[in-house]
Amino acid sequence: MITFGGVFSVLPTPFDASGDFDPGSLQRVIDLFLAGGVNGFTALGVTGEVARLTEREREAVLDTVVTHTRGRVPVVAGTTTEGLRTCIEYTKRAKAAGASAVMISPPRMPKLNSEAVARHFAEVASAVDIPIIVQDYPPISGFAMEPALLARIAREVPSARTIKLEDPPTPLKTTRILAAAEGVEVRIFGGLGGVFLLEELLAGAAGAMTGFAFPEILVEIVTLFRAGRIDEAADAFYRSVALMRFEFQDGIGMAIRKEVLRRRGALAHAGIRPPGGVLDKTTLAALDRVMSWVEATRAHGSRT
Amino acid sequence: MITFGGVFSVLPTPFDASGDFDPGSLQRVIDLFLAGGVNGFTALGVTGEVARLTEREREAVLDTVVTHTRGRVPVVAGTTTEGLRTCIEYTKRAKAAGASAVMISPPRMPKLNSEAVARHFAEVASAVDIPIIVQDYPPISGFAMEPALLARIAREVPSARTIKLEDPPTPLKTTRILAAAEGVEVRIFGGLGGVFLLEELLAGAAGAMTGFAFPEILVEIVTLFRAGRIDEAADAFYRSVALMRFEFQDGIGMAIRKEVLRRRGALAHAGIRPPGGVLDKTTLAALDRVMSWVEATRAHGSRT
Amino acid sequence: MITFGGVFSVLPTPFDASGDFDPGSLQRVIDLFLAGGVNGFTALGVTGEVARLTEREREAVLDTVVTHTRGRVPVVAGTTTEGLRTCIEYTKRAKAAGASAVMISPPRMPKLNSEAVARHFAEVASAVDIPIIVQDYPPISGFAMEPALLARIAREVPSARTIKLEDPPTPLKTTRILAAAEGVEVRIFGGLGGVFLLEELLAGAAGAMTGFAFPEILVEIVTLFRAGRIDEAADAFYRSVALMRFEFQDGIGMAIRKEVLRRRGALAHAGIRPPGGVLDKTTLAALDRVMSWVEATRAHGSRT
Amino acid sequence: MITFGGVFSVLPTPFDASGDFDPGSLQRVIDLFLAGGVNGFTALGVTGEVARLTEREREAVLDTVVTHTRGRVPVVAGTTTEGLRTCIEYTKRAKAAGASAVMISPPRMPKLNSEAVARHFAEVASAVDIPIIVQDYPPISGFAMEPALLARIAREVPSARTIKLEDPPTPLKTTRILAAAEGVEVRIFGGLGGVFLLEELLAGAAGAMTGFAFPEILVEIVTLFRAGRIDEAADAFYRSVALMRFEFQDGIGMAIRKEVLRRRGALAHAGIRPPGGVLDKTTLAALDRVMSWVEATRAHGSRT
């Protein structure tokens, strides 16, 4: 089984000028990120605009990712749905399409409770033999999983012992989950655009799973950290977090990220599917500014 | 164009013992409800468990409804999605499948705003020529549409002048929407299981669009009301609302409704797709009790 | 120690024409409700508009209730706050003012968790020796307490074994809490305007704690039920629930309730403190109608 | 009338070891921040733990701030409440205590709407002659004010033309509010711990109103920016934002901020009132690290 850790890039879903899925751009993103040294990909995540795809498009996206990646790194597929049955079906399709793992949030539902969440993960796991990454992102799922629940899932569902943690404060919650799960090996990925990556690593996280458009920076940070070169990891992080923070703005984060990937030559078009934030001139100018600064500072800052 | 009003029954999606869609049961529900005198059907609504269907299942459900109804009453299809493009696509499919209208909620999204909601309806309307029923159900959509916004949509989008109103207090909001939309003919359906039907009618609603398992009661109330026999309509309503209230319980409403339809001989199985509330013995016994009382009272209550 | 059960009326806070607290009207409400046979009072609850009172006004309200009640029935005082320290202080003041018990919700706070909630109740209990009624009303507290948490509080905090349950479906949750707390005597009051009182009693509730403006109806239902005359209790309930439902409308419930109490001669003025729903003509007319019907039906319906 | 702009520090409420308000520590914070060049203070804000103070404590805090500040800079007092009447009363008290302005959020209430919010500000303004800062912080108020509503309030309520904007993406919303309010001079403060200060200034904000524990950094950024030295302002910002981001963590932000102020010698104790996040060792170590880095980088980073 895969040992999850390092940097898994959550892939965007690129669209062409008419709004259709653009596989060529996605392939270029994959190439760019592989060149940056990422350890895996996550397709069909929230920031992959999965909620705005048809099922056929979902399949086309996942096929593109699996095919173009050619097994060089594992591919995780998001299969969150509002019901157990569809979640199992999407998970089966993902496995059949070649995904190495799936990522699943609690099913969105009024009156959801801990018991039902634990059962959901257990039943998906018993129906499909594939590693499950438990996504903890309350603003989207509508349900906050307490550390005790995440630890319970890890104990009861051996295939669901990796967590993508996006319920701040993530460093503190990382510590609490690891304590609550004592005796079971849980692996935690930070998310949230990388904005707390250093502190998550200090708290015991295994890496980052996020869509930040410069994953090579995350790779550098994680690699230094794992090599025990904590000060250098921290320096690299602090020099870059101004950009991560800017990219990860509520409501327009995905639009900014795609614009960066367009500037990096990967995306032909930066559009996101409506409704969604559209970048104004001021935001674009502010993006120019922070990108230049981070680039200059990182160049200058390379330590000897 | 259809004039919307009267009683439109929101149809359940029946499943068999293995959890598969059960078209035969759905046909029996349609027959039962047509015999009860309903003026239309709504398929693929929230209580149709649409969020737990695959696209193929959505299509099968809508085909069953359209085919079995055979044009005797209009069929509305729910086509709410989180993105404009998929909403347009589902709306086109619904029209092609024979739906007379579609029902659409604001697209669920963090940071949604009034402007984006108005644009969403305008763009669906300009892409597909079909009447749109605007669903106002904040617990599911996550967005509360103020009367001014609903009136604005009605003014700007002529095909979207019917509202399924489920944001309590619905009678008061009905009054406010009608005032705000002055000069534009807006038609409002109550929902919420019928629990405020009388008061909604008194405030100017055109009828009810809900899934209450005894739509003939709703038909009786609306018919009396429209005939100007308000006291009789009120009497019929007050004698029945204990049951509507019981059926429309948060978290288990759909499970109760299906159980009632099973008892009425329409559904082969009462199950809803997990996760979801399961009825315990006490709830089942309480259901027996309220059903018997309403039946007896209605029989007894036929007035002089 | 008091055994909580029966009907505890949550008292409104009456205001005069200028918006000042009106103790005379509150005294008349107390007299009216005592004449109706209630078993206790709750002052300073959510529907007592406690969030819109100054501390001095809170004290005036509680003093009026305690003084005027003269020990004939116990008085519960709401002491919910957003912090532990103020909650303890308000609880001390309530005890000093003569309250027999306090009612406390989880402290409203982003990122609240089960652990912190359990600790909150434990610390209030250890600071003040007075029975605590745990209020479970998520729309106001912002936190849903699962049955396991309520059972844990009951086990760990002996003075906090009474629950005012307002998280629907309340009958089902009543069953679950009683099961989860097995071995500890937990007592559950229904709330929610009485709208599910019968079903809550069937599930094991000890009574109702709510502000319904005709508590004598609740008293009749609970008394019949406790006497084992379940059918009669149910009949009384079903004949009245149309009114409870109407009164308990989201957003304008308190305005309706005060209008009813004005009509009953208890309140000099029906106003609630702004901002808040104001009743329009249609709502007032609908109120006339449902009040008349319930009155007539109850008169007529008295069983032999 | 005051022209609001620059850096207004939101003051913490310090407590001593027993949890009592500690005026000496508050005075030291004021001295530290005045030495840092701030343009004003805001007392009794959300991060001043105002929700956990009694009225007497509120008064003690405000008196300490006004008295110790001695008019050197204006003092804004938070007077948000859930009702109009208490808001007016608190606003009167704040004015009498010497506050130069008040800060008010929409009153928290289910079913709140734009109309009621506009009326709330208008009525406070007509009752008390004092500048009002409109706080737009949806996670606490529970209500998102759209740009059109904020512009409407500015047009209709001349004393309420300053906004503390904390609804991300704040730079984009700043642009939209200024556009919507065209013709009326609206002034916007950023908040959110300073995490988007540069971008807010680029979008037209007048400054920052936040509690960041190093306000001298904010002062430097705003001063450079206003002097047209944008690149230097940006450089100063980017070098510091790693710390702002760390301090401004959901759920534990206030605990971190107080710990920093303790380390800076201002607070005798760093405790916040329970319930609330408590800092663990990992968070404290991460704080050491980011504080050292920012200090070193800022020292080193003085440009040539």
PDB file of N, CA, C and O in Angstrom, chain A residues 18-20 51-55 57 82-86 89 93 107-111 116 120 140 250-251 273-276, chain B residues 18-20 51-55 57 82-86 89 93 107-111 116 140 250-251 273-276:
ATOM      1  N   SER A  18     -14.429  28.279 -24.551  1.00  0.00           N
ATOM      2  CA  SER A  18     -15.878  28.060 -24.584  1.00  0.00           C
ATOM      3  C   SER A  18     -16.384  27.374 -23.315  1.00  0.00           C
ATOM      4  O   SER A  18     -17.552  27.071 -23.194  1.00  0.00           O
ATOM      5  N   GLY A  19     -15.468  27.081 -22.396  1.00  0.00           N
ATOM      6  CA  GLY A  19     -15.893  26.472 -21.142  1.00  0.00           C
ATOM      7  C   GLY A  19     -15.817  24.964 -21.123  1.00  0.00           C
ATOM      8  O   GLY A  19     -16.147  24.346 -20.107  1.00  0.00           O
ATOM      9  N   ASP A  20     -15.370  24.365 -22.216  1.00  0.00           N
ATOM     10  CA  ASP A  20     -15.219  22.901 -22.233  1.00  0.00           C
ATOM     11  C   ASP A  20     -13.934  22.478 -21.513  1.00  0.00           C
ATOM     12  O   ASP A  20     -12.953  23.225 -21.485  1.00  0.00           O
ATOM     13  N   ALA A  51     -17.638  20.076  -8.359  1.00  0.00           N
ATOM     14  CA  ALA A  51     -19.073  20.268  -8.181  1.00  0.00           C
ATOM     15  C   ALA A  51     -19.728  20.845  -9.427  1.00  0.00           C
ATOM     16  O   ALA A  51     -20.950  20.904  -9.517  1.00  0.00           O
ATOM     17  N   ARG A  52     -18.923  21.286 -10.370  1.00  0.00           N
ATOM     18  CA  ARG A  52     -19.471  21.894 -11.594  1.00  0.00           C
ATOM     19  C   ARG A  52     -19.211  21.057 -12.835  1.00  0.00           C
ATOM     20  O   ARG A  52     -19.279  21.560 -13.954  1.00  0.00           O
ATOM     21  N   LEU A  53     -18.885  19.787 -12.618  1.00  0.00           N
ATOM     22  CA  LEU A  53     -18.650  18.878 -13.742  1.00  0.00           C
ATOM     23  C   LEU A  53     -19.794  17.886 -13.856  1.00  0.00           C
ATOM     24  O   LEU A  53     -20.382  17.492 -12.853  1.00  0.00           O
ATOM     25  N   THR A  54     -20.067  17.459 -15.064  1.00  0.00           N
ATOM     26  CA  THR A  54     -20.976  16.324 -15.235  1.00  0.00           C
ATOM     27  C   THR A  54     -20.193  15.043 -14.961  1.00  0.00           C
ATOM     28  O   THR A  54     -18.964  15.047 -14.879  1.00  0.00           O
ATOM     29  N   GLU A  55     -20.912  13.969 -14.852  1.00  0.00           N
ATOM     30  CA  GLU A  55     -20.226  12.696 -14.604  1.00  0.00           C
ATOM     31  C   GLU A  55     -19.274  12.347 -15.751  1.00  0.00           C
ATOM     32  O   GLU A  55     -18.179  11.844 -15.528  1.00  0.00           O
ATOM     33  N   GLU A  57     -17.701  14.394 -17.621  1.00  0.00           N
ATOM     34  CA  GLU A  57     -16.510  15.241 -17.478  1.00  0.00           C
ATOM     35  C   GLU A  57     -15.604  14.750 -16.355  1.00  0.00           C
ATOM     36  O   GLU A  57     -14.376  14.775 -16.481  1.00  0.00           O
ATOM     37  N   GLU A  82     -23.217  13.105  -1.748  1.00  0.00           N
ATOM     38  CA  GLU A  82     -24.124  13.276  -0.613  1.00  0.00           C
ATOM     39  C   GLU A  82     -24.757  11.975  -0.150  1.00  0.00           C
ATOM     40  O   GLU A  82     -25.487  11.965   0.824  1.00  0.00           O
ATOM     41  N   GLY A  83     -24.486  10.894  -0.835  1.00  0.00           N
ATOM     42  CA  GLY A  83     -25.091   9.634  -0.428  1.00  0.00           C
ATOM     43  C   GLY A  83     -24.068   8.517  -0.449  1.00  0.00           C
ATOM     44  O   GLY A  83     -23.071   8.574  -1.176  1.00  0.00           O
ATOM     45  N   LEU A  84     -24.303   7.488   0.320  1.00  0.00           N
ATOM     46  CA  LEU A  84     -23.377   6.366   0.396  1.00  0.00           C
ATOM     47  C   LEU A  84     -23.280   5.628  -0.936  1.00  0.00           C
ATOM     48  O   LEU A  84     -22.195   5.283  -1.399  1.00  0.00           O
ATOM     49  N   ARG A  85     -24.452   5.373  -1.517  1.00  0.00           N
ATOM     50  CA  ARG A  85     -24.480   4.549  -2.714  1.00  0.00           C
ATOM     51  C   ARG A  85     -23.728   5.181  -3.877  1.00  0.00           C
ATOM     52  O   ARG A  85     -22.954   4.520  -4.578  1.00  0.00           O
ATOM     53  N   THR A  86     -23.963   6.473  -4.093  1.00  0.00           N
ATOM     54  CA  THR A  86     -23.234   7.143  -5.173  1.00  0.00           C
ATOM     55  C   THR A  86     -21.748   7.240  -4.833  1.00  0.00           C
ATOM     56  O   THR A  86     -20.901   7.148  -5.728  1.00  0.00           O
ATOM     57  N   GLU A  89     -20.310   4.027  -5.776  1.00  0.00           N
ATOM     58  CA  GLU A  89     -20.239   3.901  -7.235  1.00  0.00           C
ATOM     59  C   GLU A  89     -19.089   4.734  -7.813  1.00  0.00           C
ATOM     60  O   GLU A  89     -18.320   4.244  -8.640  1.00  0.00           O
ATOM     61  N   ARG A  93     -15.727   3.432  -9.785  1.00  0.00           N
ATOM     62  CA  ARG A  93     -15.301   3.961 -11.083  1.00  0.00           C
ATOM     63  C   ARG A  93     -13.873   4.513 -11.010  1.00  0.00           C
ATOM     64  O   ARG A  93     -13.077   4.335 -11.934  1.00  0.00           O
ATOM     65  N   PRO A 107     -20.664  13.007   3.934  1.00  0.00           N
ATOM     66  CA  PRO A 107     -21.755  13.368   3.018  1.00  0.00           C
ATOM     67  C   PRO A 107     -22.521  14.570   3.560  1.00  0.00           C
ATOM     68  O   PRO A 107     -22.932  14.563   4.713  1.00  0.00           O
ATOM     69  N   ARG A 108     -22.694  15.563   2.728  1.00  0.00           N
ATOM     70  CA  ARG A 108     -23.389  16.769   3.177  1.00  0.00           C
ATOM     71  C   ARG A 108     -24.855  16.448   3.420  1.00  0.00           C
ATOM     72  O   ARG A 108     -25.524  15.882   2.562  1.00  0.00           O
ATOM     73  N   MET A 109     -25.362  16.813   4.561  1.00  0.00           N
ATOM     74  CA  MET A 109     -26.724  16.450   4.935  1.00  0.00           C
ATOM     75  C   MET A 109     -27.120  17.189   6.202  1.00  0.00           C
ATOM     76  O   MET A 109     -26.317  17.285   7.129  1.00  0.00           O
ATOM     77  N   PRO A 110     -28.335  17.733   6.256  1.00  0.00           N
ATOM     78  CA  PRO A 110     -28.788  18.295   7.528  1.00  0.00           C
ATOM     79  C   PRO A 110     -28.825  17.184   8.576  1.00  0.00           C
ATOM     80  O   PRO A 110     -29.106  16.028   8.242  1.00  0.00           O
ATOM     81  N   LYS A 111     -28.539  17.524   9.816  1.00  0.00           N
ATOM     82  CA  LYS A 111     -28.676  16.575  10.931  1.00  0.00           C
ATOM     83  C   LYS A 111     -27.701  15.411  10.862  1.00  0.00           C
ATOM     84  O   LYS A 111     -27.961  14.326  11.400  1.00  0.00           O
ATOM     85  N   ALA A 116     -23.153   8.439  11.982  1.00  0.00           N
ATOM     86  CA  ALA A 116     -23.419   8.269  10.556  1.00  0.00           C
ATOM     87  C   ALA A 116     -22.162   8.497   9.719  1.00  0.00           C
ATOM     88  O   ALA A 116     -21.949   7.832   8.702  1.00  0.00           O
ATOM     89  N   HIS A 120     -20.438   5.769   7.303  1.00  0.00           N
ATOM     90  CA  HIS A 120     -20.239   6.075   5.891  1.00  0.00           C
ATOM     91  C   HIS A 120     -18.853   5.610   5.424  1.00  0.00           C
ATOM     92  O   HIS A 120     -18.730   4.903   4.420  1.00  0.00           O
ATOM     93  N   ILE A 140     -17.087  23.212   3.411  1.00  0.00           N
ATOM     94  CA  ILE A 140     -17.724  22.561   2.269  1.00  0.00           C
ATOM     95  C   ILE A 140     -18.620  21.408   2.722  1.00  0.00           C
ATOM     96  O   ILE A 140     -19.750  21.264   2.261  1.00  0.00           O
ATOM     97  N   ASP A 250     -10.452  33.476   0.099  1.00  0.00           N
ATOM     98  CA  ASP A 250     -11.847  33.009   0.053  1.00  0.00           C
ATOM     99  C   ASP A 250     -12.567  33.574  -1.168  1.00  0.00           C
ATOM    100  O   ASP A 250     -12.518  34.776  -1.424  1.00  0.00           O
ATOM    101  N   GLY A 251     -13.243  32.722  -1.884  1.00  0.00           N
ATOM    102  CA  GLY A 251     -14.135  33.196  -2.935  1.00  0.00           C
ATOM    103  C   GLY A 251     -13.471  33.419  -4.272  1.00  0.00           C
ATOM    104  O   GLY A 251     -14.113  33.311  -5.313  1.00  0.00           O
ATOM    105  N   ARG A 273     -15.538  28.075 -13.940  1.00  0.00           N
ATOM    106  CA  ARG A 273     -16.939  27.998 -14.329  1.00  0.00           C
ATOM    107  C   ARG A 273     -17.792  28.884 -13.426  1.00  0.00           C
ATOM    108  O   ARG A 273     -17.621  28.873 -12.213  1.00  0.00           O
ATOM    109  N   PRO A 274     -18.726  29.618 -14.008  1.00  0.00           N
ATOM    110  CA  PRO A 274     -19.590  30.480 -13.194  1.00  0.00           C
ATOM    111  C   PRO A 274     -20.622  29.650 -12.424  1.00  0.00           C
ATOM    112  O   PRO A 274     -20.947  28.548 -12.867  1.00  0.00           O
ATOM    113  N   PRO A 275     -21.175  30.195 -11.324  1.00  0.00           N
ATOM    114  CA  PRO A 275     -20.799  31.497 -10.793  1.00  0.00           C
ATOM    115  C   PRO A 275     -19.502  31.404 -10.011  1.00  0.00           C
ATOM    116  O   PRO A 275     -19.196  30.362  -9.449  1.00  0.00           O
ATOM    117  N   GLY A 276     -18.760  32.474  -9.996  1.00  0.00           N
ATOM    118  CA  GLY A 276     -17.493  32.439  -9.281  1.00  0.00           C
ATOM    119  C   GLY A 276     -16.835  33.783  -9.394  1.00  0.00           C
ATOM    120  O   GLY A 276     -17.137  34.562 -10.294  1.00  0.00           O
TER     121      GLY A 276
ATOM    122  N   SER B  18     -32.972  -3.748  -2.650  1.00  0.00           N
ATOM    123  CA  SER B  18     -31.521  -3.665  -2.813  1.00  0.00           C
ATOM    124  C   SER B  18     -31.055  -2.231  -3.003  1.00  0.00           C
ATOM    125  O   SER B  18     -29.871  -1.975  -3.188  1.00  0.00           O
ATOM    126  N   GLY B  19     -31.983  -1.296  -2.998  1.00  0.00           N
ATOM    127  CA  GLY B  19     -31.585   0.102  -3.102  1.00  0.00           C
ATOM    128  C   GLY B  19     -31.627   0.656  -4.513  1.00  0.00           C
ATOM    129  O   GLY B  19     -31.307   1.821  -4.737  1.00  0.00           O
ATOM    130  N   ASP B  20     -32.013  -0.186  -5.469  1.00  0.00           N
ATOM    131  CA  ASP B  20     -32.127   0.298  -6.852  1.00  0.00           C
ATOM    132  C   ASP B  20     -33.426   1.091  -7.052  1.00  0.00           C
ATOM    133  O   ASP B  20     -34.429   0.833  -6.379  1.00  0.00           O
ATOM    134  N   ALA B  51     -30.099  14.329  -4.640  1.00  0.00           N
ATOM    135  CA  ALA B  51     -28.669  14.456  -4.359  1.00  0.00           C
ATOM    136  C   ALA B  51     -27.989  13.105  -4.227  1.00  0.00           C
ATOM    137  O   ALA B  51     -26.767  13.033  -4.176  1.00  0.00           O
ATOM    138  N   ARG B  52     -28.784  12.060  -4.157  1.00  0.00           N
ATOM    139  CA  ARG B  52     -28.207  10.722  -3.998  1.00  0.00           C
ATOM    140  C   ARG B  52     -28.406   9.838  -5.221  1.00  0.00           C
ATOM    141  O   ARG B  52     -28.316   8.618  -5.132  1.00  0.00           O
ATOM    142  N   LEU B  53     -28.722  10.467  -6.342  1.00  0.00           N
ATOM    143  CA  LEU B  53     -28.896   9.731  -7.590  1.00  0.00           C
ATOM    144  C   LEU B  53     -27.721   9.995  -8.521  1.00  0.00           C
ATOM    145  O   LEU B  53     -27.159  11.084  -8.529  1.00  0.00           O
ATOM    146  N   THR B  54     -27.388   9.017  -9.331  1.00  0.00           N
ATOM    147  CA  THR B  54     -26.453   9.267 -10.424  1.00  0.00           C
ATOM    148  C   THR B  54     -27.223   9.950 -11.561  1.00  0.00           C
ATOM    149  O   THR B  54     -28.456   9.984 -11.568  1.00  0.00           O
ATOM    150  N   GLU B  55     -26.481  10.436 -12.518  1.00  0.00           N
ATOM    151  CA  GLU B  55     -27.144  11.100 -13.648  1.00  0.00           C
ATOM    152  C   GLU B  55     -28.056  10.123 -14.395  1.00  0.00           C
ATOM    153  O   GLU B  55     -29.142  10.476 -14.830  1.00  0.00           O
ATOM    154  N   GLU B  57     -29.611   7.616 -13.171  1.00  0.00           N
ATOM    155  CA  GLU B  57     -30.819   7.421 -12.368  1.00  0.00           C
ATOM    156  C   GLU B  57     -31.751   8.637 -12.473  1.00  0.00           C
ATOM    157  O   GLU B  57     -32.970   8.488 -12.528  1.00  0.00           O
ATOM    158  N   GLU B  82     -24.565  23.057  -8.742  1.00  0.00           N
ATOM    159  CA  GLU B  82     -23.713  24.088  -8.148  1.00  0.00           C
ATOM    160  C   GLU B  82     -23.074  25.001  -9.190  1.00  0.00           C
ATOM    161  O   GLU B  82     -22.381  25.949  -8.832  1.00  0.00           O
ATOM    162  N   GLY B  83     -23.285  24.717 -10.456  1.00  0.00           N
ATOM    163  CA  GLY B  83     -22.663  25.558 -11.475  1.00  0.00           C
ATOM    164  C   GLY B  83     -23.667  25.899 -12.569  1.00  0.00           C
ATOM    165  O   GLY B  83     -24.626  25.159 -12.803  1.00  0.00           O
ATOM    166  N   LEU B  84     -23.424  26.991 -13.250  1.00  0.00           N
ATOM    167  CA  LEU B  84     -24.338  27.430 -14.305  1.00  0.00           C
ATOM    168  C   LEU B  84     -24.368  26.423 -15.457  1.00  0.00           C
ATOM    169  O   LEU B  84     -25.420  26.076 -15.981  1.00  0.00           O
ATOM    170  N   ARG B  85     -23.190  25.993 -15.868  1.00  0.00           N
ATOM    171  CA  ARG B  85     -23.108  25.168 -17.057  1.00  0.00           C
ATOM    172  C   ARG B  85     -23.829  23.825 -16.886  1.00  0.00           C
ATOM    173  O   ARG B  85     -24.568  23.385 -17.762  1.00  0.00           O
ATOM    174  N   THR B  86     -23.623  23.197 -15.741  1.00  0.00           N
ATOM    175  CA  THR B  86     -24.322  21.932 -15.508  1.00  0.00           C
ATOM    176  C   THR B  86     -25.821  22.184 -15.344  1.00  0.00           C
ATOM    177  O   THR B  86     -26.635  21.369 -15.762  1.00  0.00           O
ATOM    178  N   GLU B  89     -27.155  22.383 -18.729  1.00  0.00           N
ATOM    179  CA  GLU B  89     -27.174  21.057 -19.354  1.00  0.00           C
ATOM    180  C   GLU B  89     -28.320  20.203 -18.813  1.00  0.00           C
ATOM    181  O   GLU B  89     -29.059  19.580 -19.583  1.00  0.00           O
ATOM    182  N   ARG B  93     -31.596  18.723 -20.813  1.00  0.00           N
ATOM    183  CA  ARG B  93     -31.983  17.299 -20.779  1.00  0.00           C
ATOM    184  C   ARG B  93     -33.420  17.167 -20.290  1.00  0.00           C
ATOM    185  O   ARG B  93     -34.183  16.346 -20.799  1.00  0.00           O
ATOM    186  N   PRO B 107     -27.329  28.361  -6.939  1.00  0.00           N
ATOM    187  CA  PRO B 107     -26.211  27.407  -6.889  1.00  0.00           C
ATOM    188  C   PRO B 107     -25.489  27.519  -5.558  1.00  0.00           C
ATOM    189  O   PRO B 107     -25.103  28.610  -5.154  1.00  0.00           O
ATOM    190  N   ARG B 108     -25.322  26.413  -4.889  1.00  0.00           N
ATOM    191  CA  ARG B 108     -24.658  26.426  -3.581  1.00  0.00           C
ATOM    192  C   ARG B 108     -23.189  26.812  -3.766  1.00  0.00           C
ATOM    193  O   ARG B 108     -22.478  26.206  -4.561  1.00  0.00           O
ATOM    194  N   MET B 109     -22.737  27.750  -3.006  1.00  0.00           N
ATOM    195  CA  MET B 109     -21.379  28.260  -3.181  1.00  0.00           C
ATOM    196  C   MET B 109     -21.051  29.201  -2.029  1.00  0.00           C
ATOM    197  O   MET B 109     -21.880  30.027  -1.661  1.00  0.00           O
ATOM    198  N   PRO B 110     -19.833  29.072  -1.458  1.00  0.00           N
ATOM    199  CA  PRO B 110     -19.435  30.074  -0.475  1.00  0.00           C
ATOM    200  C   PRO B 110     -19.402  31.438  -1.155  1.00  0.00           C
ATOM    201  O   PRO B 110     -19.083  31.543  -2.341  1.00  0.00           O
ATOM    202  N   LYS B 111     -19.737  32.473  -0.413  1.00  0.00           N
ATOM    203  CA  LYS B 111     -19.602  33.850  -0.916  1.00  0.00           C
ATOM    204  C   LYS B 111     -20.543  34.175  -2.070  1.00  0.00           C
ATOM    205  O   LYS B 111     -20.264  35.067  -2.879  1.00  0.00           O
ATOM    206  N   ALA B 116     -24.996  37.553  -8.357  1.00  0.00           N
ATOM    207  CA  ALA B 116     -24.668  36.280  -8.991  1.00  0.00           C
ATOM    208  C   ALA B 116     -25.905  35.393  -9.115  1.00  0.00           C
ATOM    209  O   ALA B 116     -26.064  34.665 -10.097  1.00  0.00           O
ATOM    210  N   ILE B 140     -31.104  24.272   2.360  1.00  0.00           N
ATOM    211  CA  ILE B 140     -30.418  23.446   1.374  1.00  0.00           C
ATOM    212  C   ILE B 140     -29.515  24.287   0.473  1.00  0.00           C
ATOM    213  O   ILE B 140     -28.376  23.926   0.210  1.00  0.00           O
ATOM    214  N   ASP B 250     -37.848  17.464  10.617  1.00  0.00           N
ATOM    215  CA  ASP B 250     -36.440  17.605  10.218  1.00  0.00           C
ATOM    216  C   ASP B 250     -35.705  16.287  10.347  1.00  0.00           C
ATOM    217  O   ASP B 250     -35.780  15.628  11.389  1.00  0.00           O
ATOM    218  N   GLY B 251     -34.998  15.937   9.325  1.00  0.00           N
ATOM    219  CA  GLY B 251     -34.084  14.807   9.443  1.00  0.00           C
ATOM    220  C   GLY B 251     -34.707  13.456   9.161  1.00  0.00           C
ATOM    221  O   GLY B 251     -34.027  12.536   8.725  1.00  0.00           O
ATOM    222  N   ARG B 273     -32.188   6.298   0.856  1.00  0.00           N
ATOM    223  CA  ARG B 273     -30.775   5.984   0.698  1.00  0.00           C
ATOM    224  C   ARG B 273     -29.973   6.537   1.868  1.00  0.00           C
ATOM    225  O   ARG B 273     -30.173   7.669   2.266  1.00  0.00           O
ATOM    226  N   PRO B 274     -29.044   5.757   2.383  1.00  0.00           N
ATOM    227  CA  PRO B 274     -28.241   6.246   3.499  1.00  0.00           C
ATOM    228  C   PRO B 274     -27.212   7.284   3.032  1.00  0.00           C
ATOM    229  O   PRO B 274     -26.853   7.272   1.850  1.00  0.00           O
ATOM    230  N   PRO B 275     -26.696   8.134   3.944  1.00  0.00           N
ATOM    231  CA  PRO B 275     -27.104   8.176   5.334  1.00  0.00           C
ATOM    232  C   PRO B 275     -28.428   8.910   5.470  1.00  0.00           C
ATOM    233  O   PRO B 275     -28.734   9.779   4.670  1.00  0.00           O
ATOM    234  N   GLY B 276     -29.198   8.511   6.454  1.00  0.00           N
ATOM    235  CA  GLY B 276     -30.477   9.180   6.637  1.00  0.00           C
ATOM    236  C   GLY B 276     -31.170   8.594   7.835  1.00  0.00           C
ATOM    237  O   GLY B 276     -30.847   7.492   8.276  1.00  0.00           O
TER     238      GLY B 276
END
